[in-house]
Amino acid sequence: MSSLNLIRADLKGRSGYDGGDVTQACRLHANELPWSPLMLDGLKLNQYPSSVQLQALVNGLAQRFKVNPEQLVLTRGSDEGLDLLMRLFLQPRQDAILQCPPTFAMYAFFATLQQARVIQCPLSAPGFIPTVEEICAAWSADCKLIMLCRPNNPTGGLISLETIAALCALYREKSMIVVDEAYIEFAETESAATLLEKHDNLIVLRTLSKAHGLAGLRLGAVMANADVIQALKSIMTPFAISSLVIQTAIKALSNEAWFDAVIEHIIRGREQLSQVLKTLPWVDTVYESHANFLLVKTKKMTQLVDWLESQDIAVRAFVDCPFLHHCFRITIGSEAQMQKIVAQISGLQSELNRTYEKLGRRSGKALACPTV
Ligand SMILES: Cc1ncc(COP(=O)(O)O)c(C=O)c1O
């Protein structure tokens, strides 16, 4: 028996849509128009995307992510990869996923869209890293997908490859272990894709939206055993990845040195901002992060986030999240952005002093501003 048996019975053995790419110059087979209203870098937008170009991108990314091309399928961002996995494995009103909150909201979003149950295995501070024992205690037999975010969004914690390997071995033929590595480039560690040869129930997701700086392109990759990839392809929309995306991604990825430099920059910026935030008396905790963001806990979260907003700075406040009281998440940006945020955070105290002074004048009483 193999973990392929976890695929929904009604979706097993399907053959996907065959785009029927042809080599003939006179293309009269696909009901396309012979003219394109726009010529971009010689791209014929009147024609459906070429499978040869798509394969070139798959090969390039497979090499970059150190897997075989048959172990990888491209998706419209990781979001589409997640959606497809939920649809391939979860029988509506019957199956479940397990997730470790606080984590990326789209796991529960797509699972509930598929009418699947969401089993919660909450993470505990300060590390926010699930253990094998905690997952075993939460797991039940209807769980087809164990969702692990590595590093986790929004906490930044990094689950180890040993834990992932142990879970793969423990849940072989019972659950697929899905490792979402959207932020892995910032973690200076090996990808879980290094475990793919050993575990047929492991699935790894990567995206070009974060460290590759191509969020606007909408391009992600699902990596798994070749049979799982084939099954995913069999339920995908035809020509999901557009010619524009394929061509732009091939071009963008050719500049290797650029990626190394930006990752280094972000990691340095993360350490610097973390150090600055830790010196502020009203910051309770800056959690250790392996991603391009920091999770910060402060009792003054609302005042701080409102103040930053008024200064044209957006951060992610967690207002209604039961696991993240008083927390906000800040993305590591450029040097100029980091200087701006440090200056504005430091300026919050004087702004509050001024507000209290004004209120005091209006009421005729001296109001003391609490120290933030
Ligand atoms: C953990 C995680 N996974 C996946 C995604 C989705 O990425 P994409 O832009 O590739 O759809 C995000 C986006 O923020 C994310 O944080």
Coordinates of C-alpha atoms and ligand atoms in Angstrom, one line a residue:
M1 CA 0.0 0.0 0.0
S2 CA 1.2 3.6 -0.6
S3 CA 0.1 7.0 0.6
L4 CA -1.5 7.5 -2.8
N5 CA -4.4 5.7 -1.3
L6 CA -5.1 8.8 0.7
I7 CA -6.3 10.6 -2.5
R8 CA -10.0 10.8 -2.7
A9 CA -11.3 7.5 -4.3
D10 CA -13.4 9.4 -6.9
L11 CA -10.4 11.3 -8.1
K12 CA -8.0 8.4 -8.5
G13 CA -6.7 7.5 -11.9
R14 CA -8.0 10.6 -13.7
S15 CA -6.1 11.9 -16.7
G16 CA -5.7 15.6 -16.8
Y17 CA -6.7 18.0 -19.6
D18 CA -4.3 17.6 -22.6
G19 CA -3.6 21.0 -24.1
G20 CA -2.6 19.4 -27.3
D21 CA 0.5 21.5 -28.0
V22 CA 1.4 21.3 -31.7
T23 CA 4.7 22.1 -33.6
Q24 CA 3.0 23.2 -36.9
A25 CA 3.4 26.9 -37.7
C26 CA -0.1 27.1 -39.1
R27 CA -2.1 26.9 -35.9
L28 CA -5.7 26.2 -36.8
H29 CA -6.5 23.7 -34.0
A30 CA -7.2 25.7 -30.9
N31 CA -9.7 28.4 -32.0
E32 CA -7.2 31.2 -31.3
L33 CA -7.1 34.5 -33.1
P34 CA -4.1 34.8 -35.6
W35 CA -3.2 38.3 -34.3
S36 CA -2.3 39.6 -30.9
P37 CA -3.5 43.1 -29.8
L38 CA -0.2 43.6 -27.9
M39 CA 3.3 42.4 -28.5
L40 CA 5.3 42.1 -25.3
D41 CA 8.9 40.9 -25.7
G42 CA 7.8 38.9 -28.8
L43 CA 5.2 37.0 -26.8
K44 CA 2.2 35.9 -28.8
L45 CA -0.6 36.5 -26.4
N46 CA -3.2 35.3 -28.9
Q47 CA -1.8 31.8 -28.4
Y48 CA -2.3 29.5 -25.4
P49 CA 0.9 29.1 -23.3
S50 CA 3.5 26.8 -24.8
S51 CA 4.1 23.5 -22.9
V52 CA 7.8 23.7 -24.0
Q53 CA 8.2 27.1 -22.2
L54 CA 6.3 25.8 -19.2
Q55 CA 8.6 22.8 -19.0
A56 CA 11.6 25.0 -19.2
L57 CA 10.4 26.9 -16.1
V58 CA 9.5 23.7 -14.3
N59 CA 13.1 22.4 -15.0
G60 CA 14.6 25.6 -13.8
L61 CA 12.7 25.7 -10.6
A62 CA 13.2 21.9 -10.0
Q63 CA 16.9 22.5 -10.2
R64 CA 16.7 25.5 -7.9
F65 CA 14.6 23.6 -5.3
K66 CA 16.8 20.4 -5.8
V67 CA 14.0 18.0 -6.9
N68 CA 13.3 16.1 -10.1
P69 CA 11.0 17.9 -12.6
E70 CA 8.5 15.1 -12.2
Q71 CA 8.3 15.9 -8.5
L72 CA 7.1 19.5 -9.1
V73 CA 4.0 21.2 -10.4
L74 CA 3.6 24.9 -10.8
T75 CA 0.5 26.7 -9.4
R76 CA -0.9 30.2 -9.3
G77 CA 0.8 31.0 -6.0
S78 CA 1.0 28.6 -3.1
D79 CA -2.6 29.5 -2.4
E80 CA -3.7 27.6 -5.4
G81 CA -1.4 24.7 -4.4
L82 CA -3.1 24.6 -1.0
D83 CA -6.6 24.7 -2.5
L84 CA -5.7 21.8 -4.9
L85 CA -4.3 19.7 -2.1
M86 CA -7.5 20.1 -0.1
R87 CA -9.6 19.1 -3.1
L88 CA -7.5 16.1 -4.0
F89 CA -7.3 14.6 -0.5
L90 CA -10.4 15.7 1.5
Q91 CA -13.8 14.0 1.0
P92 CA -16.4 16.7 1.9
R93 CA -18.1 16.1 5.3
Q94 CA -15.9 13.2 6.0
D95 CA -12.2 14.1 6.2
A96 CA -10.2 16.6 8.3
I97 CA -7.0 18.6 8.3
L98 CA -4.8 19.3 11.4
Q99 CA -3.2 22.7 11.8
C100 CA -1.2 24.4 14.5
P101 CA -2.6 27.8 15.3
P102 CA -1.7 30.6 15.2
T103 CA -0.8 29.9 11.6
F104 CA -1.5 30.9 8.0
A105 CA -5.3 31.5 7.7
M106 CA -5.7 29.9 4.3
Y107 CA -5.3 26.3 5.6
A108 CA -8.6 26.5 7.5
F109 CA -10.1 28.7 4.7
F110 CA -9.6 26.1 2.0
A111 CA -10.4 23.2 4.3
T112 CA -13.8 24.6 5.3
L113 CA -14.5 25.5 1.6
Q114 CA -14.1 21.8 1.0
Q115 CA -16.4 21.1 3.9
A116 CA -13.6 19.4 5.9
R117 CA -13.1 19.6 9.7
V118 CA -10.2 21.5 11.1
I119 CA -8.4 19.9 14.0
Q120 CA -6.5 22.4 16.1
C121 CA -3.2 21.6 17.7
P122 CA -2.3 25.0 19.3
L123 CA 1.3 26.2 19.4
S124 CA 2.7 27.5 22.7
A125 CA 4.8 30.5 23.2
P126 CA 7.6 31.4 23.2
G127 CA 8.9 29.0 20.5
F128 CA 5.6 28.2 18.8
I129 CA 6.9 24.9 17.5
P130 CA 4.7 21.8 17.6
T131 CA 6.2 18.6 19.0
V132 CA 5.4 15.1 17.6
E133 CA 3.6 14.3 20.9
E134 CA 1.3 17.3 20.7
I135 CA 0.4 16.4 17.1
C136 CA -0.2 12.8 18.0
A137 CA -2.5 13.9 20.9
A138 CA -4.6 16.1 18.6
W139 CA -4.7 13.7 15.5
S140 CA -7.7 11.5 14.7
A141 CA -8.2 8.9 12.0
D142 CA -10.2 11.3 9.7
C143 CA -7.2 13.5 9.4
K144 CA -5.8 13.3 5.8
L145 CA -3.5 16.4 5.9
I146 CA -1.2 17.6 8.6
M147 CA -0.4 21.2 7.8
L148 CA 3.0 22.5 8.9
C149 CA 4.1 26.0 8.2
R150 CA 8.0 26.3 8.1
P151 CA 8.9 28.9 9.2
N152 CA 5.4 29.6 10.6
N153 CA 3.4 32.6 9.7
P154 CA 2.9 34.7 11.8
T155 CA 5.2 33.5 14.6
G156 CA 8.4 32.8 12.7
G157 CA 9.2 29.5 14.5
L158 CA 11.0 26.8 12.6
I159 CA 9.9 23.1 13.0
S160 CA 12.9 20.8 12.6
L161 CA 13.5 18.3 9.7
E162 CA 13.8 15.6 12.4
T163 CA 10.2 16.3 13.6
I164 CA 8.9 16.3 10.0
A165 CA 10.7 13.0 9.2
A166 CA 9.3 11.5 12.4
L167 CA 5.7 12.6 11.5
C168 CA 6.1 11.2 7.9
A169 CA 7.2 7.8 9.3
L170 CA 4.5 7.8 12.0
Y171 CA 1.6 8.8 9.7
R172 CA 2.6 6.8 6.5
E173 CA -0.6 5.7 4.8
K174 CA -2.6 7.6 7.3
S175 CA -2.0 11.3 6.6
M176 CA 0.0 13.4 4.2
I177 CA 2.4 15.8 5.9
V178 CA 2.2 19.2 4.1
V179 CA 5.1 21.5 4.7
D180 CA 4.5 25.1 3.6
E181 CA 7.9 26.6 3.1
A182 CA 6.8 30.1 1.9
Y183 CA 9.5 31.8 3.9
I184 CA 12.2 29.1 4.0
E185 CA 14.8 31.1 2.1
F186 CA 15.1 33.4 5.2
A187 CA 15.7 30.5 7.5
E188 CA 19.2 29.6 6.4
T189 CA 18.4 25.9 6.6
E190 CA 17.7 22.9 4.3
S191 CA 14.3 22.5 2.8
A192 CA 12.0 19.6 3.7
A193 CA 12.2 18.7 0.0
T194 CA 15.4 16.9 1.0
L195 CA 13.2 14.3 2.6
L196 CA 11.0 13.6 -0.4
E197 CA 13.0 10.6 -1.6
K198 CA 12.4 8.8 1.7
H199 CA 8.7 9.7 2.3
D200 CA 5.9 9.2 -0.1
N201 CA 3.4 11.0 2.2
L202 CA 5.4 14.3 2.2
I203 CA 4.3 17.4 0.3
V204 CA 6.4 20.6 0.2
L205 CA 5.1 24.0 -1.0
R206 CA 7.3 26.8 -2.2
T207 CA 6.3 30.2 -3.5
L208 CA 8.0 33.0 -5.6
S209 CA 6.0 35.6 -3.7
K210 CA 8.4 36.1 -0.7
A211 CA 12.2 35.8 -1.1
H212 CA 11.9 35.9 -4.9
G213 CA 10.1 39.2 -4.9
L214 CA 7.5 38.1 -7.4
A215 CA 4.2 38.2 -5.5
G216 CA 2.5 40.0 -8.4
L217 CA 3.3 37.1 -10.8
R218 CA 1.3 34.6 -8.7
L219 CA 3.6 31.6 -9.0
G220 CA 4.2 28.7 -6.6
A221 CA 5.3 25.1 -6.7
V222 CA 4.0 21.9 -5.1
M223 CA 6.7 19.3 -4.7
A224 CA 5.9 15.7 -3.8
N225 CA 6.3 12.1 -5.0
A226 CA 5.8 12.0 -8.8
D227 CA 2.5 10.1 -8.5
V228 CA 1.0 12.7 -6.2
I229 CA 2.1 15.4 -8.7
Q230 CA 0.5 13.5 -11.5
A231 CA -2.8 13.3 -9.5
L232 CA -2.6 17.1 -8.8
K233 CA -2.1 17.8 -12.5
S234 CA -5.2 15.7 -13.3
I235 CA -7.5 18.1 -11.4
M236 CA -5.9 21.4 -12.5
T237 CA -7.4 24.0 -14.8
P238 CA -5.9 23.8 -18.3
F239 CA -3.1 26.4 -19.0
A240 CA -3.2 27.6 -15.4
I241 CA 0.1 29.4 -15.7
S242 CA 0.0 32.2 -18.3
S243 CA 2.6 32.8 -21.0
L244 CA 3.4 36.2 -19.4
V245 CA 4.0 34.6 -16.0
I246 CA 6.2 31.9 -17.6
Q247 CA 8.3 34.3 -19.6
T248 CA 8.7 36.9 -16.8
A249 CA 9.6 34.2 -14.2
I250 CA 12.3 32.7 -16.5
K251 CA 13.8 36.2 -17.0
A252 CA 13.6 37.2 -13.3
L253 CA 15.1 34.0 -12.0
S254 CA 18.2 34.3 -14.2
N255 CA 19.8 36.9 -11.9
E256 CA 21.1 34.5 -9.2
A257 CA 23.3 37.1 -7.4
W258 CA 20.3 39.4 -6.8
F259 CA 18.5 36.8 -4.7
D260 CA 21.4 36.0 -2.5
A261 CA 21.9 39.8 -1.8
V262 CA 18.3 40.5 -0.9
I263 CA 18.0 37.5 1.4
E264 CA 21.2 38.6 3.2
H265 CA 19.8 42.1 3.5
I266 CA 16.5 40.9 5.0
I267 CA 18.2 38.6 7.5
R268 CA 20.5 41.5 8.6
G269 CA 17.5 43.9 8.8
R270 CA 15.5 41.3 10.9
E271 CA 18.3 41.1 13.5
Q272 CA 18.8 44.9 13.6
L273 CA 15.1 45.6 14.0
S274 CA 14.7 42.9 16.6
Q275 CA 17.6 44.4 18.6
V276 CA 16.0 47.9 18.5
L277 CA 12.6 46.7 19.5
K278 CA 13.9 44.7 22.4
T279 CA 15.4 47.9 23.9
L280 CA 12.0 49.6 24.1
P281 CA 10.5 49.4 27.6
W282 CA 6.9 48.9 26.4
V283 CA 7.7 46.0 24.1
D284 CA 7.1 42.8 26.1
T285 CA 8.4 40.2 23.6
V286 CA 10.0 40.1 20.2
Y287 CA 9.7 36.4 19.2
E288 CA 12.6 34.7 17.4
S289 CA 11.9 34.6 13.7
H290 CA 13.3 32.7 10.8
A291 CA 11.2 34.6 8.3
N292 CA 11.1 38.1 6.8
F293 CA 8.9 39.4 9.6
L294 CA 8.9 39.8 13.4
L295 CA 6.0 39.0 15.7
V296 CA 6.0 41.6 18.5
K297 CA 3.9 41.6 21.8
T298 CA 3.1 44.9 23.5
K299 CA 0.3 46.0 25.7
K300 CA 0.3 49.2 23.7
M301 CA -0.5 47.4 20.5
T302 CA -3.6 49.3 19.5
Q303 CA -2.0 52.8 20.2
L304 CA 1.1 51.8 18.3
V305 CA -0.7 50.4 15.3
D306 CA -3.0 53.4 15.1
W307 CA -0.1 55.8 15.4
L308 CA 1.9 54.0 12.7
E309 CA -1.2 54.1 10.4
S310 CA -1.4 57.8 10.9
Q311 CA 2.2 58.0 9.9
D312 CA 1.5 56.1 6.7
I313 CA 3.0 52.8 7.9
A314 CA 1.0 49.6 7.8
V315 CA 1.7 46.6 10.0
R316 CA -0.4 43.6 10.7
A317 CA -2.3 43.9 14.0
F318 CA -3.9 40.7 15.5
V319 CA -7.0 42.1 17.1
D320 CA -9.4 39.1 17.2
C321 CA -6.9 36.3 17.2
P322 CA -7.3 34.3 20.4
F323 CA -3.7 33.1 20.3
L324 CA -2.1 36.5 19.6
H325 CA -3.4 39.0 22.2
H326 CA -1.4 42.2 22.1
C327 CA 0.6 41.1 19.1
F328 CA 1.4 42.7 15.7
R329 CA 3.6 41.5 12.9
I330 CA 6.0 43.7 11.0
T331 CA 7.6 42.8 7.7
I332 CA 11.3 43.5 7.3
G333 CA 11.7 46.0 4.5
S334 CA 14.4 48.2 2.9
E335 CA 16.8 50.2 5.0
A336 CA 14.8 53.4 4.4
Q337 CA 11.6 51.6 5.6
M338 CA 13.3 50.3 8.7
Q339 CA 14.7 53.7 9.6
K340 CA 11.3 55.2 9.2
I341 CA 9.7 52.6 11.4
V342 CA 12.3 52.9 14.1
A343 CA 11.9 56.7 14.1
Q344 CA 8.1 56.5 14.3
I345 CA 8.0 53.8 17.0
S346 CA 10.4 55.9 19.1
G347 CA 8.3 59.0 18.4
L348 CA 5.1 57.4 19.9
Q349 CA 5.9 58.4 23.5
S350 CA 6.3 62.1 22.6
E351 CA 3.1 62.0 20.6
L352 CA 1.2 60.5 23.5
N353 CA 2.6 63.2 25.8
R354 CA 1.4 65.9 23.5
T355 CA -2.1 64.3 23.3
Y356 CA -2.4 64.2 27.1
E357 CA -1.2 67.8 27.4
K358 CA -3.9 68.9 24.9
L359 CA -6.6 67.0 26.8
G360 CA -5.4 68.4 30.1
R361 CA -5.6 72.0 28.8
R362 CA -9.1 71.4 27.5
S363 CA -10.4 69.9 30.8
G364 CA -8.5 72.5 32.9
K365 CA -6.8 69.6 34.8
A366 CA -3.3 68.3 34.3
L367 CA -3.5 64.8 32.9
A368 CA -0.5 62.5 33.4
C369 CA 0.5 60.5 30.4
P370 CA 1.2 56.9 31.3
T371 CA 4.6 55.8 30.0
V372 CA 4.3 53.5 27.0
Ligands
LIG1 C1 2.7 30.7 5.0 C2 2.2 31.1 3.7 N1 1.9 30.2 2.7 C3 1.4 30.6 1.6 C4 1.2 31.9 1.2 C5 0.6 32.2 -0.1 O1 1.6 32.6 -1.0 P1 1.3 32.9 -2.5 O2 1.5 34.3 -2.7 O3 2.3 32.0 -3.2 O4 -0.1 32.4 -2.8 C6 1.5 32.9 2.2 C7 1.2 34.3 1.9 O5 1.3 35.2 2.7 C8 2.0 32.5 3.4 O6 2.2 33.4 4.4

